[in-house]
PDB file of C-alpha atoms in Angstrom:
ATOM      1  CA  UNK A   1     -29.496   9.727   6.112  1.00  0.00           C
ATOM      2  CA  UNK A   2     -26.238  11.096   4.634  1.00  0.00           C
ATOM      3  CA  UNK A   3     -25.235  13.219   1.679  1.00  0.00           C
ATOM      4  CA  UNK A   4     -21.448  13.591   1.919  1.00  0.00           C
ATOM      5  CA  UNK A   5     -20.099  10.370   3.435  1.00  0.00           C
ATOM      6  CA  UNK A   6     -18.287   8.244   0.872  1.00  0.00           C
ATOM      7  CA  UNK A   7     -18.830   4.477   0.963  1.00  0.00           C
ATOM      8  CA  UNK A   8     -15.686   2.356   0.683  1.00  0.00           C
ATOM      9  CA  UNK A   9     -15.453  -1.397   0.132  1.00  0.00           C
ATOM     10  CA  UNK A  10     -11.854  -1.858   1.341  1.00  0.00           C
ATOM     11  CA  UNK A  11     -10.600  -4.691  -0.912  1.00  0.00           C
ATOM     12  CA  UNK A  12     -12.813  -6.932  -3.029  1.00  0.00           C
ATOM     13  CA  UNK A  13     -10.656  -9.956  -3.933  1.00  0.00           C
ATOM     14  CA  UNK A  14     -11.342 -10.142  -7.661  1.00  0.00           C
ATOM     15  CA  UNK A  15     -10.017 -13.691  -8.322  1.00  0.00           C
ATOM     16  CA  UNK A  16     -12.652 -15.023  -5.897  1.00  0.00           C
ATOM     17  CA  UNK A  17     -15.564 -13.106  -7.439  1.00  0.00           C
ATOM     18  CA  UNK A  18     -17.908 -13.154 -10.410  1.00  0.00           C
ATOM     19  CA  UNK A  19     -16.608 -10.006 -12.118  1.00  0.00           C
ATOM     20  CA  UNK A  20     -19.819  -8.887 -13.807  1.00  0.00           C
ATOM     21  CA  UNK A  21     -21.682  -9.356 -10.539  1.00  0.00           C
ATOM     22  CA  UNK A  22     -19.106  -7.116  -8.820  1.00  0.00           C
ATOM     23  CA  UNK A  23     -19.606  -4.502 -11.537  1.00  0.00           C
ATOM     24  CA  UNK A  24     -23.396  -4.647 -11.282  1.00  0.00           C
ATOM     25  CA  UNK A  25     -23.469  -4.565  -7.466  1.00  0.00           C
ATOM     26  CA  UNK A  26     -21.048  -1.624  -7.447  1.00  0.00           C
ATOM     27  CA  UNK A  27     -23.111   0.248 -10.040  1.00  0.00           C
ATOM     28  CA  UNK A  28     -26.294  -0.234  -7.981  1.00  0.00           C
ATOM     29  CA  UNK A  29     -24.654   1.045  -4.776  1.00  0.00           C
ATOM     30  CA  UNK A  30     -23.190   3.990  -6.675  1.00  0.00           C
ATOM     31  CA  UNK A  31     -26.581   4.886  -8.108  1.00  0.00           C
ATOM     32  CA  UNK A  32     -28.332   4.617  -4.737  1.00  0.00           C
ATOM     33  CA  UNK A  33     -25.682   6.756  -3.027  1.00  0.00           C
ATOM     34  CA  UNK A  34     -25.515   9.453  -5.687  1.00  0.00           C
ATOM     35  CA  UNK A  35     -22.029   8.609  -6.913  1.00  0.00           C
ATOM     36  CA  UNK A  36     -20.314   8.196  -3.540  1.00  0.00           C
ATOM     37  CA  UNK A  37     -18.883   4.676  -3.849  1.00  0.00           C
ATOM     38  CA  UNK A  38     -15.120   4.134  -3.621  1.00  0.00           C
ATOM     39  CA  UNK A  39     -14.476   0.640  -5.008  1.00  0.00           C
ATOM     40  CA  UNK A  40     -11.299  -1.071  -3.813  1.00  0.00           C
ATOM     41  CA  UNK A  41     -10.052  -4.291  -5.398  1.00  0.00           C
ATOM     42  CA  UNK A  42      -7.069  -6.577  -4.921  1.00  0.00           C
ATOM     43  CA  UNK A  43      -5.505  -9.939  -5.659  1.00  0.00           C
ATOM     44  CA  UNK A  44      -5.795 -11.604  -2.259  1.00  0.00           C
ATOM     45  CA  UNK A  45      -3.173 -14.093  -1.183  1.00  0.00           C
ATOM     46  CA  UNK A  46      -4.502 -16.389   1.530  1.00  0.00           C
ATOM     47  CA  UNK A  47      -3.995 -19.991   0.295  1.00  0.00           C
ATOM     48  CA  UNK A  48      -6.826 -21.289   2.493  1.00  0.00           C
ATOM     49  CA  UNK A  49      -9.289 -18.772   1.023  1.00  0.00           C
ATOM     50  CA  UNK A  50      -8.380 -19.713  -2.551  1.00  0.00           C
ATOM     51  CA  UNK A  51      -8.645 -23.413  -1.700  1.00  0.00           C
ATOM     52  CA  UNK A  52     -12.093 -22.882  -0.155  1.00  0.00           C
ATOM     53  CA  UNK A  53     -13.312 -21.123  -3.304  1.00  0.00           C
ATOM     54  CA  UNK A  54     -11.656 -23.672  -5.602  1.00  0.00           C
ATOM     55  CA  UNK A  55      -9.583 -20.969  -7.318  1.00  0.00           C
ATOM     56  CA  UNK A  56      -5.941 -20.920  -8.407  1.00  0.00           C
ATOM     57  CA  UNK A  57      -3.630 -18.925  -6.160  1.00  0.00           C
ATOM     58  CA  UNK A  58      -0.836 -18.957  -8.755  1.00  0.00           C
ATOM     59  CA  UNK A  59      -2.856 -17.095 -11.413  1.00  0.00           C
ATOM     60  CA  UNK A  60      -4.317 -14.432  -9.122  1.00  0.00           C
ATOM     61  CA  UNK A  61      -2.206 -11.592 -10.544  1.00  0.00           C
ATOM     62  CA  UNK A  62      -3.360 -12.286 -14.092  1.00  0.00           C
ATOM     63  CA  UNK A  63      -6.963 -12.704 -12.959  1.00  0.00           C
ATOM     64  CA  UNK A  64      -6.849  -9.405 -11.086  1.00  0.00           C
ATOM     65  CA  UNK A  65      -5.430  -7.532 -14.071  1.00  0.00           C
ATOM     66  CA  UNK A  66      -8.081  -8.907 -16.432  1.00  0.00           C
ATOM     67  CA  UNK A  67     -10.747  -8.247 -13.793  1.00  0.00           C
ATOM     68  CA  UNK A  68      -9.773  -4.600 -13.451  1.00  0.00           C
ATOM     69  CA  UNK A  69      -9.880  -4.239 -17.234  1.00  0.00           C
ATOM     70  CA  UNK A  70     -13.378  -5.733 -17.366  1.00  0.00           C
ATOM     71  CA  UNK A  71     -14.644  -3.493 -14.551  1.00  0.00           C
ATOM     72  CA  UNK A  72     -13.341  -0.371 -16.253  1.00  0.00           C
ATOM     73  CA  UNK A  73     -14.905  -1.359 -19.585  1.00  0.00           C
ATOM     74  CA  UNK A  74     -18.223  -2.127 -17.915  1.00  0.00           C
ATOM     75  CA  UNK A  75     -18.265   1.186 -16.044  1.00  0.00           C
ATOM     76  CA  UNK A  76     -17.374   3.080 -19.215  1.00  0.00           C
ATOM     77  CA  UNK A  77     -20.403   1.590 -20.939  1.00  0.00           C
ATOM     78  CA  UNK A  78     -18.591  -0.728 -23.342  1.00  0.00           C
ATOM     79  CA  UNK A  79     -20.500  -3.680 -24.778  1.00  0.00           C
ATOM     80  CA  UNK A  80     -20.150  -6.885 -22.744  1.00  0.00           C
ATOM     81  CA  UNK A  81     -20.264 -10.297 -24.389  1.00  0.00           C
ATOM     82  CA  UNK A  82     -21.311 -10.995 -27.962  1.00  0.00           C
ATOM     83  CA  UNK A  83     -24.913  -9.741 -27.816  1.00  0.00           C
ATOM     84  CA  UNK A  84     -24.213  -6.124 -26.913  1.00  0.00           C
ATOM     85  CA  UNK A  85     -25.176  -6.360 -23.271  1.00  0.00           C
ATOM     86  CA  UNK A  86     -24.404  -3.270 -21.203  1.00  0.00           C
ATOM     87  CA  UNK A  87     -24.011  -2.646 -17.495  1.00  0.00           C
ATOM     88  CA  UNK A  88     -27.220  -1.603 -15.759  1.00  0.00           C
ATOM     89  CA  UNK A  89     -27.497   0.832 -14.144  1.00  0.00           C
ATOM     90  CA  UNK A  90     -24.839   2.888 -15.945  1.00  0.00           C
ATOM     91  CA  UNK A  91     -21.902   4.028 -13.789  1.00  0.00           C
ATOM     92  CA  UNK A  92     -19.782   6.169 -16.135  1.00  0.00           C
ATOM     93  CA  UNK A  93     -17.735   7.884 -13.405  1.00  0.00           C
ATOM     94  CA  UNK A  94     -17.091   4.866 -11.199  1.00  0.00           C
ATOM     95  CA  UNK A  95     -13.970   3.921 -13.161  1.00  0.00           C
ATOM     96  CA  UNK A  96     -12.423   7.119 -11.747  1.00  0.00           C
ATOM     97  CA  UNK A  97     -13.072   5.855  -8.209  1.00  0.00           C
ATOM     98  CA  UNK A  98     -11.375   2.487  -8.486  1.00  0.00           C
ATOM     99  CA  UNK A  99      -8.622   1.668  -5.980  1.00  0.00           C
ATOM    100  CA  UNK A 100      -6.172  -1.221  -5.900  1.00  0.00           C
ATOM    101  CA  UNK A 101      -4.906  -2.692  -2.655  1.00  0.00           C
ATOM    102  CA  UNK A 102      -1.231  -3.526  -3.117  1.00  0.00           C
ATOM    103  CA  UNK A 103       1.449  -5.429  -1.223  1.00  0.00           C
ATOM    104  CA  UNK A 104       4.227  -5.364  -3.831  1.00  0.00           C
ATOM    105  CA  UNK A 105       6.153  -2.813  -5.863  1.00  0.00           C
ATOM    106  CA  UNK A 106       4.938  -4.326  -9.137  1.00  0.00           C
ATOM    107  CA  UNK A 107       1.293  -4.070  -8.071  1.00  0.00           C
ATOM    108  CA  UNK A 108       1.880  -0.421  -7.125  1.00  0.00           C
ATOM    109  CA  UNK A 109       3.318   0.244 -10.588  1.00  0.00           C
ATOM    110  CA  UNK A 110       0.336  -1.492 -12.180  1.00  0.00           C
ATOM    111  CA  UNK A 111      -2.084   0.650 -10.181  1.00  0.00           C
ATOM    112  CA  UNK A 112      -0.289   3.773 -11.373  1.00  0.00           C
ATOM    113  CA  UNK A 113      -0.237   2.709 -15.026  1.00  0.00           C
ATOM    114  CA  UNK A 114      -3.956   1.891 -14.906  1.00  0.00           C
ATOM    115  CA  UNK A 115      -4.818   5.207 -13.259  1.00  0.00           C
ATOM    116  CA  UNK A 116      -6.157   3.544 -10.113  1.00  0.00           C
ATOM    117  CA  UNK A 117      -5.909   4.818  -6.580  1.00  0.00           C
ATOM    118  CA  UNK A 118      -3.269   3.171  -4.397  1.00  0.00           C
ATOM    119  CA  UNK A 119      -4.672   1.530  -1.264  1.00  0.00           C
ATOM    120  CA  UNK A 120      -2.123   0.632   1.417  1.00  0.00           C
ATOM    121  CA  UNK A 121      -2.737  -2.012   4.073  1.00  0.00           C
ATOM    122  CA  UNK A 122      -2.941  -0.944   7.696  1.00  0.00           C
ATOM    123  CA  UNK A 123       0.255  -2.873   8.469  1.00  0.00           C
ATOM    124  CA  UNK A 124       3.133  -4.591   6.710  1.00  0.00           C
ATOM    125  CA  UNK A 125       5.128  -7.384   8.303  1.00  0.00           C
ATOM    126  CA  UNK A 126       8.891  -7.591   8.292  1.00  0.00           C
ATOM    127  CA  UNK A 127      12.033  -6.531  10.082  1.00  0.00           C
ATOM    128  CA  UNK A 128      11.202  -2.839   9.642  1.00  0.00           C
ATOM    129  CA  UNK A 129       8.228  -0.670  10.689  1.00  0.00           C
ATOM    130  CA  UNK A 130       5.169  -0.733   8.422  1.00  0.00           C
ATOM    131  CA  UNK A 131       5.643   2.763   7.056  1.00  0.00           C
ATOM    132  CA  UNK A 132       9.246   2.056   6.091  1.00  0.00           C
ATOM    133  CA  UNK A 133       8.218  -1.169   4.355  1.00  0.00           C
ATOM    134  CA  UNK A 134       5.480   0.661   2.439  1.00  0.00           C
ATOM    135  CA  UNK A 135       7.597   3.600   1.250  1.00  0.00           C
ATOM    136  CA  UNK A 136       8.869   1.684  -1.832  1.00  0.00           C
ATOM    137  CA  UNK A 137       5.239   1.055  -2.833  1.00  0.00           C
ATOM    138  CA  UNK A 138       4.478   4.774  -2.669  1.00  0.00           C
ATOM    139  CA  UNK A 139       7.637   5.612  -4.611  1.00  0.00           C
ATOM    140  CA  UNK A 140       6.806   3.074  -7.327  1.00  0.00           C
ATOM    141  CA  UNK A 141       3.274   4.443  -7.583  1.00  0.00           C
ATOM    142  CA  UNK A 142       4.273   8.097  -7.777  1.00  0.00           C
ATOM    143  CA  UNK A 143       6.987   7.369 -10.326  1.00  0.00           C
ATOM    144  CA  UNK A 144       4.635   5.250 -12.393  1.00  0.00           C
ATOM    145  CA  UNK A 145       2.033   8.034 -12.332  1.00  0.00           C
ATOM    146  CA  UNK A 146       4.379  10.620 -13.866  1.00  0.00           C
ATOM    147  CA  UNK A 147       3.130  12.236 -17.081  1.00  0.00           C
ATOM    148  CA  UNK A 148      -0.332  10.754 -16.614  1.00  0.00           C
ATOM    149  CA  UNK A 149      -3.512  12.806 -16.664  1.00  0.00           C
ATOM    150  CA  UNK A 150      -5.186  10.854 -13.867  1.00  0.00           C
ATOM    151  CA  UNK A 151      -4.505  12.458 -10.464  1.00  0.00           C
ATOM    152  CA  UNK A 152      -2.607  10.416  -7.916  1.00  0.00           C
ATOM    153  CA  UNK A 153      -4.741   8.964  -5.125  1.00  0.00           C
ATOM    154  CA  UNK A 154      -3.022   7.347  -2.173  1.00  0.00           C
ATOM    155  CA  UNK A 155      -5.213   5.845   0.533  1.00  0.00           C
ATOM    156  CA  UNK A 156      -3.380   5.227   3.801  1.00  0.00           C
ATOM    157  CA  UNK A 157      -5.138   2.762   6.094  1.00  0.00           C
ATOM    158  CA  UNK A 158      -4.218   2.640   9.775  1.00  0.00           C
ATOM    159  CA  UNK A 159      -5.611   0.983  12.902  1.00  0.00           C
ATOM    160  CA  UNK A 160      -6.349   3.197  15.899  1.00  0.00           C
ATOM    161  CA  UNK A 161      -7.941   2.878  19.309  1.00  0.00           C
ATOM    162  CA  UNK A 162      -8.429   6.202  21.123  1.00  0.00           C
ATOM    163  CA  UNK A 163      -9.149   5.861  24.843  1.00  0.00           C
ATOM    164  CA  UNK A 164      -8.473   7.600  28.151  1.00  0.00           C
ATOM    165  CA  UNK A 165      -4.891   6.279  28.112  1.00  0.00           C
ATOM    166  CA  UNK A 166      -2.762   3.458  26.694  1.00  0.00           C
ATOM    167  CA  UNK A 167      -3.584   0.950  29.428  1.00  0.00           C
ATOM    168  CA  UNK A 168      -7.323   1.511  28.991  1.00  0.00           C
ATOM    169  CA  UNK A 169      -6.958   0.956  25.246  1.00  0.00           C
ATOM    170  CA  UNK A 170      -4.929  -2.224  25.751  1.00  0.00           C
ATOM    171  CA  UNK A 171      -7.491  -3.611  28.175  1.00  0.00           C
ATOM    172  CA  UNK A 172     -10.342  -2.888  25.760  1.00  0.00           C
ATOM    173  CA  UNK A 173      -8.805  -4.280  22.587  1.00  0.00           C
ATOM    174  CA  UNK A 174      -6.359  -6.866  23.956  1.00  0.00           C
ATOM    175  CA  UNK A 175      -8.503  -9.990  23.511  1.00  0.00           C
ATOM    176  CA  UNK A 176      -9.352  -9.203  19.883  1.00  0.00           C
ATOM    177  CA  UNK A 177      -5.759  -8.273  19.065  1.00  0.00           C
ATOM    178  CA  UNK A 178      -4.464 -11.551  20.466  1.00  0.00           C
ATOM    179  CA  UNK A 179      -7.147 -13.508  18.610  1.00  0.00           C
ATOM    180  CA  UNK A 180      -5.994 -11.858  15.373  1.00  0.00           C
ATOM    181  CA  UNK A 181      -2.383 -12.562  16.266  1.00  0.00           C
ATOM    182  CA  UNK A 182      -3.078 -16.302  16.576  1.00  0.00           C
ATOM    183  CA  UNK A 183      -3.878 -16.526  12.884  1.00  0.00           C
ATOM    184  CA  UNK A 184      -0.892 -14.420  11.880  1.00  0.00           C
ATOM    185  CA  UNK A 185       1.442 -16.556  13.988  1.00  0.00           C
ATOM    186  CA  UNK A 186       0.023 -19.683  12.352  1.00  0.00           C
ATOM    187  CA  UNK A 187       0.733 -18.110   8.939  1.00  0.00           C
ATOM    188  CA  UNK A 188       4.265 -17.251  10.144  1.00  0.00           C
ATOM    189  CA  UNK A 189       3.728 -13.548   9.580  1.00  0.00           C
ATOM    190  CA  UNK A 190       4.359 -12.821  13.258  1.00  0.00           C
ATOM    191  CA  UNK A 191       6.569 -14.558  15.839  1.00  0.00           C
ATOM    192  CA  UNK A 192       5.034 -16.264  18.851  1.00  0.00           C
ATOM    193  CA  UNK A 193       5.643 -15.222  22.459  1.00  0.00           C
ATOM    194  CA  UNK A 194       5.579 -11.413  22.216  1.00  0.00           C
ATOM    195  CA  UNK A 195       3.759  -9.175  24.689  1.00  0.00           C
ATOM    196  CA  UNK A 196       0.472  -7.474  23.851  1.00  0.00           C
ATOM    197  CA  UNK A 197       2.278  -4.128  23.523  1.00  0.00           C
ATOM    198  CA  UNK A 198       4.818  -5.658  21.130  1.00  0.00           C
ATOM    199  CA  UNK A 199       2.071  -7.169  19.004  1.00  0.00           C
ATOM    200  CA  UNK A 200       0.276  -3.813  18.845  1.00  0.00           C
ATOM    201  CA  UNK A 201       3.523  -2.302  17.564  1.00  0.00           C
ATOM    202  CA  UNK A 202       3.907  -5.073  14.965  1.00  0.00           C
ATOM    203  CA  UNK A 203       0.274  -4.553  13.909  1.00  0.00           C
ATOM    204  CA  UNK A 204       0.942  -0.815  13.631  1.00  0.00           C
ATOM    205  CA  UNK A 205      -1.908   0.222  15.939  1.00  0.00           C
ATOM    206  CA  UNK A 206      -2.023   3.835  17.150  1.00  0.00           C
ATOM    207  CA  UNK A 207      -3.659   3.636  20.568  1.00  0.00           C
ATOM    208  CA  UNK A 208      -4.021   5.540  23.829  1.00  0.00           C
ATOM    209  CA  UNK A 209      -5.114   9.086  24.570  1.00  0.00           C
ATOM    210  CA  UNK A 210      -6.233  10.959  21.409  1.00  0.00           C
ATOM    211  CA  UNK A 211      -3.124  13.128  21.655  1.00  0.00           C
ATOM    212  CA  UNK A 212      -0.961   9.979  21.633  1.00  0.00           C
ATOM    213  CA  UNK A 213      -2.917   8.580  18.699  1.00  0.00           C
ATOM    214  CA  UNK A 214      -2.458  11.812  16.739  1.00  0.00           C
ATOM    215  CA  UNK A 215       1.258  11.896  17.537  1.00  0.00           C
ATOM    216  CA  UNK A 216       1.693   8.319  16.279  1.00  0.00           C
ATOM    217  CA  UNK A 217      -0.132   9.105  13.045  1.00  0.00           C
ATOM    218  CA  UNK A 218       1.830  12.333  12.510  1.00  0.00           C
ATOM    219  CA  UNK A 219       5.085  10.367  12.759  1.00  0.00           C
ATOM    220  CA  UNK A 220       3.981   7.968   9.994  1.00  0.00           C
ATOM    221  CA  UNK A 221       6.283   8.480   7.009  1.00  0.00           C
ATOM    222  CA  UNK A 222       3.517   7.692   4.527  1.00  0.00           C
ATOM    223  CA  UNK A 223       1.148  10.367   5.830  1.00  0.00           C
ATOM    224  CA  UNK A 224       2.677  13.276   3.821  1.00  0.00           C
ATOM    225  CA  UNK A 225       1.979  11.353   0.606  1.00  0.00           C
ATOM    226  CA  UNK A 226      -1.586  10.322   1.467  1.00  0.00           C
ATOM    227  CA  UNK A 227      -4.578  11.950  -0.186  1.00  0.00           C
ATOM    228  CA  UNK A 228      -6.999   9.861   1.895  1.00  0.00           C
ATOM    229  CA  UNK A 229      -6.524   8.691   5.480  1.00  0.00           C
ATOM    230  CA  UNK A 230      -8.572   5.602   6.335  1.00  0.00           C
ATOM    231  CA  UNK A 231      -8.829   4.973  10.076  1.00  0.00           C
ATOM    232  CA  UNK A 232     -10.269   1.725  11.374  1.00  0.00           C
ATOM    233  CA  UNK A 233     -10.612  -0.122  14.659  1.00  0.00           C
ATOM    234  CA  UNK A 234      -9.528  -3.502  13.281  1.00  0.00           C
ATOM    235  CA  UNK A 235      -8.502  -5.901  14.711  1.00  0.00           C
ATOM    236  CA  UNK A 236     -10.490  -4.574  17.692  1.00  0.00           C
ATOM    237  CA  UNK A 237     -14.256  -4.995  17.460  1.00  0.00           C
ATOM    238  CA  UNK A 238     -15.813  -2.407  19.788  1.00  0.00           C
ATOM    239  CA  UNK A 239     -19.481  -2.354  20.677  1.00  0.00           C
ATOM    240  CA  UNK A 240     -21.622   0.247  18.928  1.00  0.00           C
ATOM    241  CA  UNK A 241     -21.585   2.788  21.777  1.00  0.00           C
ATOM    242  CA  UNK A 242     -17.806   2.485  22.078  1.00  0.00           C
ATOM    243  CA  UNK A 243     -17.354   2.814  18.314  1.00  0.00           C
ATOM    244  CA  UNK A 244     -19.453   5.998  18.293  1.00  0.00           C
ATOM    245  CA  UNK A 245     -17.377   7.406  21.153  1.00  0.00           C
ATOM    246  CA  UNK A 246     -14.171   6.707  19.251  1.00  0.00           C
ATOM    247  CA  UNK A 247     -15.538   8.199  16.032  1.00  0.00           C
ATOM    248  CA  UNK A 248     -16.342  11.364  17.955  1.00  0.00           C
ATOM    249  CA  UNK A 249     -12.805  11.367  19.396  1.00  0.00           C
ATOM    250  CA  UNK A 250     -11.391  11.080  15.879  1.00  0.00           C
ATOM    251  CA  UNK A 251     -13.482  13.982  14.615  1.00  0.00           C
ATOM    252  CA  UNK A 252     -12.965  16.297  17.584  1.00  0.00           C
ATOM    253  CA  UNK A 253      -9.478  15.420  18.871  1.00  0.00           C
ATOM    254  CA  UNK A 254      -7.406  13.313  16.477  1.00  0.00           C
ATOM    255  CA  UNK A 255      -8.201  14.603  12.997  1.00  0.00           C
ATOM    256  CA  UNK A 256      -7.837  18.327  13.828  1.00  0.00           C
ATOM    257  CA  UNK A 257      -4.277  17.631  15.005  1.00  0.00           C
ATOM    258  CA  UNK A 258      -3.556  16.194  11.556  1.00  0.00           C
ATOM    259  CA  UNK A 259      -4.810  19.309   9.772  1.00  0.00           C
ATOM    260  CA  UNK A 260      -8.396  18.256   9.090  1.00  0.00           C
ATOM    261  CA  UNK A 261     -11.151  20.875   9.377  1.00  0.00           C
ATOM    262  CA  UNK A 262     -14.842  20.084   9.556  1.00  0.00           C
ATOM    263  CA  UNK A 263     -17.087  21.543   6.886  1.00  0.00           C
ATOM    264  CA  UNK A 264     -20.001  23.646   8.008  1.00  0.00           C
ATOM    265  CA  UNK A 265     -22.969  21.317   8.513  1.00  0.00           C
ATOM    266  CA  UNK A 266     -26.258  22.025   6.794  1.00  0.00           C
ATOM    267  CA  UNK A 267     -29.299  22.582   8.934  1.00  0.00           C
ATOM    268  CA  UNK A 268     -31.979  20.021   8.169  1.00  0.00           C
ATOM    269  CA  UNK A 269     -35.467  21.403   7.509  1.00  0.00           C
TER     270      UNK A 269
END
């Protein structure tokens, strides 16, 4: 149905995966889509997830680094194993579309050194706003990318909920936001007892009229560094009709205020 839409995975937690299976699945999707897959990977960090999979949380950084190396070798067409097995189908350009989700300065440096795209989470938790907390990650990545041939790729992920106004948006997404907050409070990433509006601020959600959403995104201090802006409705889970309405609002009202221009569409035969 599409010819230009790129397909992104967000973050595949490599320490919880079979690495060659990830490589093969990614290569198949890339072949079927004509080279439009953007493969994001990361270390993960939820102790309960690692316990459920029976994997070591303490070694996740090392596992992620070795996993990224294996993926790149597989995509390049290097021999795998001792009997000269090769990735099928071939995906020689997919190594150039690898992204690493990062939450630390060291991971950002590693992404830069390895020539990967930098993928930033939609929110960061702490005493400062998300964009301020993420600036050191961007700085580490850009500094680590100096004198490298691979172009810098910075993917900025942000949550939005365009609606008629802020109260309408809060009413529509409030239940899902609070359900998400419960888990974050239990993990001690957020304090208990805040209002819905305060939690939306902590979760870094741009919501309200499309003009308000655009204004919030324009004020984000990471936006000038971003090469890719990834907008999502999480933690809200709108119904299909509502999601389509919001996608249309992004394309017609929000994105143009951020400098985006639609390409001329091709007429189907």
